[in-house]
mmCIF file of C-alpha atoms in Angstrom:
data_model
loop_
_atom_site.group_PDB
_atom_site.id
_atom_site.type_symbol
_atom_site.label_atom_id
_atom_site.label_comp_id
_atom_site.label_asym_id
_atom_site.label_seq_id
_atom_site.Cartn_x
_atom_site.Cartn_y
_atom_site.Cartn_z
ATOM 1 C CA MET A 58 -35.015 -44.765 -35.242
ATOM 2 C CA SER A 59 -33.477 -42.101 -37.467
ATOM 3 C CA PHE A 60 -32.003 -38.810 -36.313
ATOM 4 C CA ALA A 61 -34.865 -36.942 -38.007
ATOM 5 C CA THR A 62 -37.430 -38.715 -35.826
ATOM 6 C CA SER A 63 -35.388 -39.013 -32.626
ATOM 7 C CA ALA A 64 -34.046 -35.427 -32.437
ATOM 8 C CA PRO A 65 -37.438 -33.751 -31.835
ATOM 9 C CA LYS A 66 -38.311 -36.339 -29.180
ATOM 10 C CA LEU A 67 -34.967 -35.801 -27.466
ATOM 11 C CA ALA A 68 -35.379 -32.022 -27.605
ATOM 12 C CA GLN A 69 -38.846 -32.346 -26.087
ATOM 13 C CA ALA A 70 -37.556 -34.629 -23.306
ATOM 14 C CA VAL A 71 -34.615 -32.328 -22.496
ATOM 15 C CA THR A 72 -36.943 -29.304 -22.461
ATOM 16 C CA ALA A 73 -39.361 -31.043 -20.077
ATOM 17 C CA THR A 74 -36.462 -32.019 -17.812
ATOM 18 C CA PHE A 75 -35.103 -28.458 -17.953
ATOM 19 C CA ALA A 76 -38.506 -27.059 -16.913
ATOM 20 C CA THR A 77 -38.753 -29.575 -14.067
ATOM 21 C CA TYR A 78 -35.256 -28.713 -12.831
ATOM 22 C CA CYS A 79 -35.947 -24.960 -13.028
ATOM 23 C CA THR A 80 -39.082 -25.460 -10.944
ATOM 24 C CA ALA A 81 -37.257 -27.717 -8.474
ATOM 25 C CA ASP A 82 -34.432 -25.210 -7.992
ATOM 26 C CA PHE A 83 -36.944 -22.391 -7.465
ATOM 27 C CA LEU A 84 -38.934 -24.440 -4.930
ATOM 28 C CA SER A 85 -35.812 -25.553 -3.069
ATOM 29 C CA ASN A 86 -35.118 -21.894 -2.256
ATOM 30 C CA PHE A 87 -38.253 -21.861 -0.082
ATOM 31 C CA ILE A 88 -37.084 -24.968 1.780
ATOM 32 C CA GLN A 89 -33.571 -23.638 2.360
ATOM 33 C CA HIS A 90 -34.353 -19.955 2.838
ATOM 34 C CA PRO A 91 -38.014 -19.641 3.897
ATOM 35 C CA THR A 92 -37.669 -16.136 5.295
ATOM 36 C CA GLN A 93 -35.124 -14.619 2.919
ATOM 37 C CA LYS A 94 -35.924 -12.556 -0.141
ATOM 38 C CA MET A 95 -33.922 -14.111 -2.950
ATOM 39 C CA ASP A 96 -32.483 -11.972 -5.755
ATOM 40 C CA TYR A 97 -34.083 -13.140 -9.006
ATOM 41 C CA GLY A 98 -32.395 -10.479 -11.110
ATOM 42 C CA ILE A 99 -34.521 -9.239 -13.992
ATOM 43 C CA PHE A 100 -37.576 -11.004 -12.551
ATOM 44 C CA ASN A 101 -37.417 -8.870 -9.393
ATOM 45 C CA GLN A 102 -39.377 -6.176 -11.233
ATOM 46 C CA PHE A 103 -42.390 -8.505 -11.428
ATOM 47 C CA ILE A 104 -42.453 -9.053 -7.670
ATOM 48 C CA GLY A 105 -41.934 -5.418 -6.680
ATOM 49 C CA ARG A 106 -38.213 -5.566 -5.971
ATOM 50 C CA GLU A 107 -35.329 -3.517 -7.304
ATOM 51 C CA VAL A 108 -33.203 -5.020 -10.068
ATOM 52 C CA ASP A 109 -29.499 -4.667 -9.327
ATOM 53 C CA GLN A 110 -27.973 -7.227 -11.707
ATOM 54 C CA PRO A 111 -30.332 -8.559 -14.389
ATOM 55 C CA PHE A 112 -28.745 -12.029 -14.609
ATOM 56 C CA TRP A 113 -25.171 -12.649 -13.410
ATOM 57 C CA GLY A 114 -24.875 -13.459 -9.726
ATOM 58 C CA THR A 115 -28.625 -13.921 -9.231
ATOM 59 C CA ARG A 116 -30.843 -16.901 -8.467
ATOM 60 C CA THR A 117 -32.085 -16.679 -12.064
ATOM 61 C CA GLN A 118 -28.552 -17.355 -13.321
ATOM 62 C CA HIS A 119 -28.334 -20.351 -10.997
ATOM 63 C CA ILE A 120 -31.804 -21.689 -11.797
ATOM 64 C CA VAL A 121 -31.437 -21.468 -15.578
ATOM 65 C CA GLY A 122 -27.755 -22.403 -15.714
ATOM 66 C CA VAL A 123 -27.834 -25.406 -13.409
ATOM 67 C CA ALA A 124 -31.122 -26.717 -14.822
ATOM 68 C CA GLY A 125 -29.802 -26.498 -18.384
ATOM 69 C CA CYS A 126 -26.557 -28.263 -17.538
ATOM 70 C CA LEU A 127 -28.343 -30.954 -15.505
ATOM 71 C CA ALA A 128 -30.899 -31.618 -18.235
ATOM 72 C CA ILE A 129 -28.087 -32.150 -20.743
ATOM 73 C CA THR A 130 -25.961 -34.372 -18.494
ATOM 74 C CA ASP A 131 -28.992 -36.369 -17.273
ATOM 75 C CA HIS A 132 -30.108 -37.254 -20.787
ATOM 76 C CA SER A 133 -26.528 -37.787 -21.997
ATOM 77 C CA SER A 134 -25.845 -40.207 -19.145
ATOM 78 C CA GLN A 135 -29.031 -42.150 -19.844
ATOM 79 C CA ALA A 136 -28.239 -42.303 -23.571
ATOM 80 C CA LEU A 137 -24.705 -43.522 -22.879
ATOM 81 C CA TYR A 138 -26.055 -46.248 -20.582
ATOM 82 C CA ALA A 139 -28.596 -47.326 -23.197
ATOM 83 C CA ARG A 140 -25.921 -47.450 -25.875
ATOM 84 C CA LEU A 141 -23.458 -49.414 -23.739
ATOM 85 C CA PHE A 142 -25.893 -51.913 -22.230
ATOM 86 C CA GLN A 143 -28.559 -52.023 -24.955
ATOM 87 C CA LYS A 144 -31.344 -51.306 -22.464
ATOM 88 C CA GLU A 145 -33.006 -48.304 -20.916
ATOM 89 C CA LEU A 146 -31.705 -47.119 -17.555
ATOM 90 C CA CYS A 147 -34.365 -47.966 -14.972
ATOM 91 C CA PHE A 148 -34.130 -47.817 -11.178
ATOM 92 C CA ALA A 149 -36.331 -50.892 -10.693
ATOM 93 C CA LYS A 150 -34.154 -53.029 -12.983
ATOM 94 C CA SER A 151 -30.700 -51.602 -12.202
ATOM 95 C CA PRO A 152 -30.759 -49.726 -8.875
ATOM 96 C CA ALA A 153 -26.968 -49.507 -8.415
ATOM 97 C CA ALA A 154 -26.454 -48.207 -11.951
ATOM 98 C CA PHE A 155 -29.256 -45.680 -11.468
ATOM 99 C CA VAL A 156 -27.794 -44.368 -8.190
ATOM 100 C CA ALA A 157 -24.376 -44.079 -9.884
ATOM 101 C CA HIS A 158 -26.066 -42.251 -12.795
ATOM 102 C CA THR A 159 -27.710 -39.870 -10.313
ATOM 103 C CA PHE A 160 -24.384 -38.910 -8.724
ATOM 104 C CA LEU A 161 -22.546 -38.695 -12.047
ATOM 105 C CA PHE A 162 -25.070 -36.571 -13.916
ATOM 106 C CA ILE A 163 -25.536 -34.195 -10.971
ATOM 107 C CA PHE A 164 -21.796 -33.815 -10.360
ATOM 108 C CA SER A 165 -21.021 -33.355 -14.081
ATOM 109 C CA GLY A 166 -23.945 -30.992 -14.639
ATOM 110 C CA VAL A 167 -23.163 -28.760 -11.681
ATOM 111 C CA THR A 168 -19.457 -28.812 -12.553
ATOM 112 C CA LEU A 169 -20.320 -27.795 -16.117
ATOM 113 C CA TYR A 170 -22.350 -24.912 -14.688
ATOM 114 C CA CYS A 171 -19.440 -23.948 -12.386
ATOM 115 C CA ALA A 172 -17.093 -23.892 -15.384
ATOM 116 C CA GLY A 173 -19.454 -21.609 -17.304
ATOM 117 C CA ASP A 174 -19.928 -19.337 -14.317
ATOM 118 C CA ALA A 175 -16.182 -19.117 -13.653
ATOM 119 C CA ALA A 176 -15.441 -18.421 -17.317
ATOM 120 C CA PHE A 177 -18.213 -15.987 -18.236
ATOM 121 C CA ASN A 178 -19.563 -14.309 -15.101
ATOM 122 C CA PRO A 179 -18.296 -10.697 -15.228
ATOM 123 C CA ASN A 180 -18.536 -10.484 -11.424
ATOM 124 C CA HIS A 181 -15.466 -12.750 -11.097
ATOM 125 C CA LYS A 182 -12.054 -11.122 -11.333
ATOM 126 C CA GLU A 183 -9.990 -12.512 -14.196
ATOM 127 C CA GLU A 184 -7.241 -13.722 -11.877
ATOM 128 C CA ASP A 185 -9.767 -15.529 -9.630
ATOM 129 C CA ARG A 186 -11.604 -17.523 -12.303
ATOM 130 C CA MET A 187 -9.647 -20.784 -11.908
ATOM 131 C CA THR A 188 -9.745 -20.570 -8.121
ATOM 132 C CA THR A 189 -13.506 -20.017 -8.304
ATOM 133 C CA PHE A 190 -13.914 -22.996 -10.630
ATOM 134 C CA LYS A 191 -11.850 -25.305 -8.392
ATOM 135 C CA SER A 192 -13.656 -24.204 -5.241
ATOM 136 C CA GLU A 193 -17.104 -24.584 -6.760
ATOM 137 C CA THR A 194 -16.175 -27.967 -8.293
ATOM 138 C CA TYR A 195 -15.180 -29.221 -4.850
ATOM 139 C CA ASN A 196 -18.488 -27.939 -3.438
ATOM 140 C CA SER A 197 -20.282 -29.684 -6.300
ATOM 141 C CA TYR A 198 -18.585 -32.973 -5.428
ATOM 142 C CA VAL A 199 -19.495 -32.695 -1.749
ATOM 143 C CA GLY A 200 -23.090 -31.710 -2.496
ATOM 144 C CA SER A 201 -23.596 -34.326 -5.217
ATOM 145 C CA ASN A 202 -22.794 -37.081 -2.727
ATOM 146 C CA THR A 203 -25.940 -36.162 -0.796
ATOM 147 C CA ALA A 204 -28.288 -36.854 -3.711
ATOM 148 C CA TRP A 205 -28.035 -40.660 -3.527
ATOM 149 C CA PHE A 206 -31.597 -40.816 -2.152
ATOM 150 C CA GLU A 207 -33.221 -39.180 -5.193
ATOM 151 C CA PRO A 208 -34.218 -42.441 -6.972
ATOM 152 C CA TYR A 209 -35.835 -43.723 -3.764
ATOM 153 C CA VAL A 210 -38.249 -40.780 -3.426
ATOM 154 C CA PRO A 211 -40.835 -42.052 -5.967
ATOM 155 C CA VAL A 212 -40.715 -45.477 -4.275
ATOM 156 C CA ALA A 213 -41.465 -43.856 -0.901
ATOM 157 C CA VAL A 214 -44.211 -41.692 -2.413
ATOM 158 C CA ALA A 215 -45.801 -44.798 -3.977
ATOM 159 C CA LYS A 216 -45.602 -46.662 -0.669
ATOM 160 C CA PHE A 217 -47.363 -43.917 1.279
ATOM 161 C CA ALA A 218 -49.599 -42.243 -1.316
ATOM 162 C CA GLY A 219 -50.150 -45.052 -3.820
ATOM 163 C CA PRO A 220 -48.601 -46.098 -7.140
ATOM 164 C CA ALA A 221 -50.332 -43.360 -9.129
ATOM 165 C CA ALA A 222 -48.759 -40.679 -6.936
ATOM 166 C CA GLY A 223 -45.340 -42.330 -7.095
ATOM 167 C CA SER A 224 -45.384 -42.473 -10.879
ATOM 168 C CA SER A 225 -46.838 -38.979 -11.385
ATOM 169 C CA TRP A 226 -44.690 -36.049 -12.502
ATOM 170 C CA LEU A 227 -44.969 -34.589 -9.010
ATOM 171 C CA GLY A 228 -43.939 -37.791 -7.220
ATOM 172 C CA SER A 229 -41.395 -39.154 -9.676
ATOM 173 C CA ALA A 230 -39.750 -35.996 -11.024
ATOM 174 C CA LEU A 231 -40.504 -32.718 -9.236
ATOM 175 C CA LEU A 232 -40.367 -33.855 -5.601
ATOM 176 C CA PRO A 233 -37.145 -35.904 -5.987
ATOM 177 C CA ALA A 234 -35.456 -33.089 -7.903
ATOM 178 C CA THR A 235 -36.565 -30.453 -5.379
ATOM 179 C CA LEU A 236 -35.248 -32.477 -2.463
ATOM 180 C CA ALA A 237 -31.998 -33.213 -4.318
ATOM 181 C CA TYR A 238 -31.512 -29.509 -5.131
ATOM 182 C CA THR A 239 -32.079 -28.730 -1.460
ATOM 183 C CA THR A 240 -29.447 -31.163 -0.211
ATOM 184 C CA VAL A 241 -26.876 -30.518 -2.942
ATOM 185 C CA LYS A 242 -27.073 -26.720 -2.461
ATOM 186 C CA GLY A 243 -27.316 -27.027 1.305
ATOM 187 C CA VAL A 244 -24.259 -29.233 1.725
ATOM 188 C CA GLY A 245 -22.200 -28.179 -1.316
#
């Protein structure tokens, strides 16, 4: 497959993953903080809340930033696996590799986000940027270790709700990602 034909397909896949991760992060807020009013920055105006900061330091920054970084590291990790082993990464065929992929792409993606936040967020003092990055990277490591269960969620959904539910977008992508966001943010 040439670059000209594979690039649009890759862009479409990364975009779909990004949208799924944005939705999962948003939904995980309701699991973690069911009674709190989250600060969505510029989007507060659409839900009748005051906008203090339009982007930096808000849930919108986190949702967009983490989802973008995770979408990139998820697809990069899968592509690297496919290139190295000449086969597609699949939980059913390589469960240990898939669980390792899950930890690695989540840890790298969240760490990438932490680096961007530490470097560019104007709310961080210049002298605190490296300390912020190190602290958030440690939190990312701790939280990422809780996401080992993510590949098992579609299997459980299929067992209890049937194979169609387990292989649906809701059962195989959104629910696992939402639960993973909840544990990674909750522990990290």
